[in-house]
XYZ file of C-alpha atoms in Angstrom:
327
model
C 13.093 -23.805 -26.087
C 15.575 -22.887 -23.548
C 13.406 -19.901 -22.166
C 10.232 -22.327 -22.204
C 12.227 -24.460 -20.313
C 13.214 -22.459 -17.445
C 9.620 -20.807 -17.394
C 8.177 -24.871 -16.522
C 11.139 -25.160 -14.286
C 9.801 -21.980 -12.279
C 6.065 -22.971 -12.558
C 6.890 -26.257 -11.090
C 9.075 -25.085 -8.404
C 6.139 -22.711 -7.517
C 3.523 -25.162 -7.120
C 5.857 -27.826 -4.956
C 6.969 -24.715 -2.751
C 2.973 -23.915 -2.632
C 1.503 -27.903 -1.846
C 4.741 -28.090 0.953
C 3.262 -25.066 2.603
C -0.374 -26.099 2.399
C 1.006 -29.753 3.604
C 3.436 -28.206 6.401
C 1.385 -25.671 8.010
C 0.489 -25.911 11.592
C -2.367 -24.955 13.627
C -2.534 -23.194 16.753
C -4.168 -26.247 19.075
C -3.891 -24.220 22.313
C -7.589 -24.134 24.199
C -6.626 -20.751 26.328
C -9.429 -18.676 27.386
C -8.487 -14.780 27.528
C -11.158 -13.287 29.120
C -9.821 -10.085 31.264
C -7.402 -9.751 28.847
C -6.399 -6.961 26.296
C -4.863 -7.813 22.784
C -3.971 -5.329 20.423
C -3.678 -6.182 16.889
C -2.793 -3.574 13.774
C -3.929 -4.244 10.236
C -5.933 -6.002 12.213
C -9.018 -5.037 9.988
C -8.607 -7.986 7.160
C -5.697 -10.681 5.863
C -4.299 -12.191 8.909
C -4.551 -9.512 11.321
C -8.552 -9.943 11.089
C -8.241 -14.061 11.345
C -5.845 -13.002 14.657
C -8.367 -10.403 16.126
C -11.219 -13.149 15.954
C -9.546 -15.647 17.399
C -8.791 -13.472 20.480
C -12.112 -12.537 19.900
C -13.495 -15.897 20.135
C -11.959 -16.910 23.420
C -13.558 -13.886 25.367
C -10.585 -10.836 25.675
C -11.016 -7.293 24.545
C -9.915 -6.573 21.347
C -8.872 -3.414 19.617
C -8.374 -3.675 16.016
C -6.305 -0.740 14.459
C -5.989 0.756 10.397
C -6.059 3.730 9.042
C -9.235 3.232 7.193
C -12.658 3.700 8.994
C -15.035 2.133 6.670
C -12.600 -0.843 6.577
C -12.119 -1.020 10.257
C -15.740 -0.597 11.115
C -16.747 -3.141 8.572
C -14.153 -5.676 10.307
C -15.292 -4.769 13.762
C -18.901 -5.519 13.128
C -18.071 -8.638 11.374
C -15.556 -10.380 14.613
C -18.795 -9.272 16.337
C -20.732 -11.303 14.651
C -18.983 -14.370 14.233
C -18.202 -14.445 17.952
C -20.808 -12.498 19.971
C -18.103 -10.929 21.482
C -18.923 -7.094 21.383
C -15.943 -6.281 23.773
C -14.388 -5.189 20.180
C -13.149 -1.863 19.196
C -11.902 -0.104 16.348
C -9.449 2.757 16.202
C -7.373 4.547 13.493
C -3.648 4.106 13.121
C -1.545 5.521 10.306
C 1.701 4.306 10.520
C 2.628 6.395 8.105
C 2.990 9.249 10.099
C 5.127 9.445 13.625
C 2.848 12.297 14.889
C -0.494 10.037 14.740
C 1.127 7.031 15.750
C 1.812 9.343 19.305
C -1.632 10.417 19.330
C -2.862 6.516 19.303
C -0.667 5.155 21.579
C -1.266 7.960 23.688
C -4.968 6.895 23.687
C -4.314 3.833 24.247
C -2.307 4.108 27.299
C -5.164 6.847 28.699
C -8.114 4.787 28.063
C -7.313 1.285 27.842
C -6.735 -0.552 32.176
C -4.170 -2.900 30.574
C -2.592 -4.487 27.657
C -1.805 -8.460 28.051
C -0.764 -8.899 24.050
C 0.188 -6.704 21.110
C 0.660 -7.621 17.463
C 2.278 -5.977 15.281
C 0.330 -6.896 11.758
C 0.252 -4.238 9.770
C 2.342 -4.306 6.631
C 2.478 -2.975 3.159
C 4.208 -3.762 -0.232
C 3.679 -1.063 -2.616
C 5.608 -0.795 -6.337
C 4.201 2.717 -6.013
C 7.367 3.719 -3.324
C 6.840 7.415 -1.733
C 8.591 9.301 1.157
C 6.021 10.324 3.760
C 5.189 13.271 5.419
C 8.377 12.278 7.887
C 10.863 11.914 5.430
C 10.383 8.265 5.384
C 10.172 5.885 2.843
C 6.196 4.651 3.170
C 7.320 0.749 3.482
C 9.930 1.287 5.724
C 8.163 3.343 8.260
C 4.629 1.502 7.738
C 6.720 -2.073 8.437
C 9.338 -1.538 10.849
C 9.840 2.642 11.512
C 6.505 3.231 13.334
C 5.779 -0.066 14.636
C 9.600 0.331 16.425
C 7.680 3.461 18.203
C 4.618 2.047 18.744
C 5.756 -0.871 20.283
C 8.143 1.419 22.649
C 5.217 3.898 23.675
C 3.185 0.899 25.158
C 5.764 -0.788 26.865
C 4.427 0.783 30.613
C 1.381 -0.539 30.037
C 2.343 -3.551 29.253
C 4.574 -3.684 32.185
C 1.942 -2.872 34.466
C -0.589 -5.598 32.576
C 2.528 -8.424 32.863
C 3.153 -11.122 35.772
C 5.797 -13.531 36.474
C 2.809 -15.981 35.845
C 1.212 -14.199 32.611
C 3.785 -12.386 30.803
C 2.484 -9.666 28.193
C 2.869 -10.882 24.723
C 4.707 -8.439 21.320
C 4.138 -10.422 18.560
C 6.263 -9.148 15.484
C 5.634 -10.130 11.925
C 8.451 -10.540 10.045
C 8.356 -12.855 6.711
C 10.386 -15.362 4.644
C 12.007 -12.261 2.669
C 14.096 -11.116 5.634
C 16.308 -13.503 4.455
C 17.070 -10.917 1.527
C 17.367 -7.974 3.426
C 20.025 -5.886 3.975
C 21.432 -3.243 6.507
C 22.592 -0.596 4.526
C 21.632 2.129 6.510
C 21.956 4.923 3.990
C 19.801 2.862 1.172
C 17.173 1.624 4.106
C 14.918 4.849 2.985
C 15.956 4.811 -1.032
C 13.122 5.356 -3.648
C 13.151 3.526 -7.144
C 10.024 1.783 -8.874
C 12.115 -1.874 -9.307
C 13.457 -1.549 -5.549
C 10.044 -2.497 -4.044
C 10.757 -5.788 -3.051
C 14.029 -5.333 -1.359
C 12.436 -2.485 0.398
C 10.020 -4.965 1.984
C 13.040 -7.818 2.987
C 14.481 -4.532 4.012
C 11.665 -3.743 6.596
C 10.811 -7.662 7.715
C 15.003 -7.738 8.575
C 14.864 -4.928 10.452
C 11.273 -6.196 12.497
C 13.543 -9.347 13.404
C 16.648 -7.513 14.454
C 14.469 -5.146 16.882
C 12.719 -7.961 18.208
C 16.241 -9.055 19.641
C 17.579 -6.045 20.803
C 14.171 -4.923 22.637
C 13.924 -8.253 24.219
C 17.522 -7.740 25.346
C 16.544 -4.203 26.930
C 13.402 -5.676 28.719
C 14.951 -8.356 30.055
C 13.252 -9.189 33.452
C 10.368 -7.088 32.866
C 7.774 -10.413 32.546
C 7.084 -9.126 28.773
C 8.133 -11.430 25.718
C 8.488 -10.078 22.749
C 9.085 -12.573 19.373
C 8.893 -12.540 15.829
C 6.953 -14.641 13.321
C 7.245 -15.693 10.163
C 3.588 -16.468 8.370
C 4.942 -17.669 5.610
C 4.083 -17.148 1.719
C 0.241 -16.104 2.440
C -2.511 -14.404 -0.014
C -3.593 -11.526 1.972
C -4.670 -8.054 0.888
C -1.214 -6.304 1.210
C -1.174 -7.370 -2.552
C -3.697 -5.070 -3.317
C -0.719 -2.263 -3.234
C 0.755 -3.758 -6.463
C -2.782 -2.055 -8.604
C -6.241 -3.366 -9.314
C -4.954 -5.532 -11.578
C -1.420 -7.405 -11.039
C -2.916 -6.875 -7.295
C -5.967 -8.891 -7.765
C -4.069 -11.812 -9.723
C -1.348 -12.347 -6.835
C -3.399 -12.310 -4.483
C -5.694 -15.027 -6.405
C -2.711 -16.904 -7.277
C -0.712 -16.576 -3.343
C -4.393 -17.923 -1.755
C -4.447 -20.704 -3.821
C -1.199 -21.482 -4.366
C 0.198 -21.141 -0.962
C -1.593 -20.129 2.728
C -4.850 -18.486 3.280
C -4.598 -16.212 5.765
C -6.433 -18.106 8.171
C -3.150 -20.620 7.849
C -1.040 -17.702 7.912
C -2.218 -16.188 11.373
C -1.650 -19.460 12.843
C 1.923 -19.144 14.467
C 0.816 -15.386 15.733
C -1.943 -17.013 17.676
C 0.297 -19.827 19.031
C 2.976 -17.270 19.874
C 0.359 -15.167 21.839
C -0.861 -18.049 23.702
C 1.284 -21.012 23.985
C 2.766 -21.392 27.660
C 6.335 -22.343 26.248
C 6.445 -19.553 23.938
C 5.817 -16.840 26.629
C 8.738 -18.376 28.522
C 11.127 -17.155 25.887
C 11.879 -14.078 24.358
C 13.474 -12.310 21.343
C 13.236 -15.424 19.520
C 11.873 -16.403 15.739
C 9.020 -19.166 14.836
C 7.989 -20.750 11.916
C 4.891 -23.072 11.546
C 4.004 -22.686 15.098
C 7.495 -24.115 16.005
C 10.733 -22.336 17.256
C 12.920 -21.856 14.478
C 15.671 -19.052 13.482
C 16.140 -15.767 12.048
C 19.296 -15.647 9.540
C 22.635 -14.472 10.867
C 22.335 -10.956 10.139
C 19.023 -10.955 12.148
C 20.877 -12.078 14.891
C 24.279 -9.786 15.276
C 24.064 -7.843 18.407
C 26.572 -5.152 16.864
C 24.099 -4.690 14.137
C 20.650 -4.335 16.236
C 22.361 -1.794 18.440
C 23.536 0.355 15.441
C 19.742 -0.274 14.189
C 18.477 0.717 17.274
C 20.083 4.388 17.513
C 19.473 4.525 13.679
C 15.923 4.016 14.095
C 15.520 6.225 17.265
C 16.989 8.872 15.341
C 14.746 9.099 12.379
C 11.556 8.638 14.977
C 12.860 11.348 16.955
C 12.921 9.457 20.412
C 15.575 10.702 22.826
C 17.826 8.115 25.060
C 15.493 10.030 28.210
C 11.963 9.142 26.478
C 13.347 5.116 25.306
C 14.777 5.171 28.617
C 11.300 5.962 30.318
C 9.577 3.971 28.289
C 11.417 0.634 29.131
C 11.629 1.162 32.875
C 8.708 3.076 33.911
């Protein structure tokens, strides 16, 4: 009776949680145009990264949509083409799994692309099926936080020489909810055990928010502003990592249960366009609103051990972090 109980005590605690989201969520209202621009987005192929590439889509800027799956990415690509007779959209491959290809693309990028007005960084994954990659990385970890760290670092110049006092350049992080459960433990950030999924993931989306401070510390003056989101609960593919089966159900039970991810891209877009949130930097929204990260997220003696941490297991020297960031 007890157990029963406590089982209709969760299931109704579930469904509030899911009709206060639903009820709560905000939508992007901004009417910005961004033709000339560039925007970036990873995972930007379905879930929320795909809702966030057609909206920039829609309003007329170049967008480059990034996975490491070609049939996936060219399937996305022709569909943002369709829905908004944009064809200024391109797809390109990006494992973040691996430090060597993620230097590859961004060294495309900064060759072939003129300029770079707004980055997201999308891309996530949550897999029970935990692995070290080819870097000695666990998967999560460097898919999440690791490689997106890099990324973000080798595109800085361009972004510098996209950005104006008038029109900053845009990062966009995506951090989550979970962060709030993540912890700093440097020597378990990479640890491997089947039931240690989940705080693997708060593990990453803490880390996303801490970096987000410390890089908008180190770029201070630079006319780029980089902030974290957090989507909130939101049914997107990423659930598709837990197997066929338990992958399909949470997904059908997170879309209708709690956001879509049309709902979910909604503070990303905002971020990347409203004129009040370009005017600050390193901070955390919610629900299209300024909101804030949890303490940990915000200790400057933390980020900065993070920071050389991180740098370490990417294998970027003080020189190349230094050149990146004042280029």
């Amino acid at each position: 009776m007890i157990v029963l109980f406590i089982i209709l005590v969760i299931i109704i605690a579930i469904l509030g949680i899911g009709i206060y989201q639903k009820n709560t969520n905000n939508i992007c209202r901004s009417k910005k145009r961004l033709d000339g621009k560039t925007a970036l987005v990873t995972g930007g192929t379905s879930g929320m990264g795909l809702r966030i590439a057609m909206d920039f889509a829609d309003r007329g800027a170049r967008v480059i949509i990034a996975c490491p799956f070609v049939e996936e990415g060219m399937w996305a690509r022709r569909k943002i083409v369709e829905k908004t007779e944009n064809d200024n959209v391109v797809f390109k491959l990006l494992d973040l799994s691996s430090c060597k290809l993620v230097r590859k693309f961004a060294e495309e990028i900064n060759q072939n692309e003129e300029r770079l007005d707004i980055l997201i960084n999308n891309a996530g994954i949550g897999s029970m099926n935990e692995r070290l990659t080819k870097d000695g990385m666990n998967c999560t970890m460097q898919v999440n936080y690791y490689c997106q760290f890099m990324l973000t670092l080798l595109l800085i110049p361009l972004m510098k020489r996209t950005a104006t006092a008038s029109e900053p350049a845009r990062v966009i992080n995506t951090s989550s909810v979970l962060h709030h459960f993540g912890s700093t433990n440097f020597e378990m950030l990479n640890a491997l055990n089947y039931w240690y999924f989940l705080q693997v993931y708060a593990n990453s989306k803490l880390c996303v928010a801490m970096f987000t401070r410390e890089l908008s510390k180190r770029l201070k003056g630079s006319h780029i502003s980089v902030n974290v989101v957090d989507p909130g609960a939101v049914g997107t593919p990423i659930f598709q990592d837990l197997g066929k089966y338990y992958g399909a159900i949470t997904t059908f039970l997170f879309i209708s249960l709690f956001k879509t991810p049309f709902q979910g891209a909604q503070t990303a877009i905002h971020v990347a366009l409203d004129k009040r949130a370009g005017q600050v930097s390193g901070e955390f929204f919610k629900n299209c609103k300024l909101s804030q990260a949890n303490a940990t997220a915000r200790c400057e003696v933390l980020a900065k051990e993070l920071w050389k941490h991180t740098q370490n297991l990417v294998n970027m020297s003080d020189e190349e972090i230094d050149s990146c960031l004042h280029s």
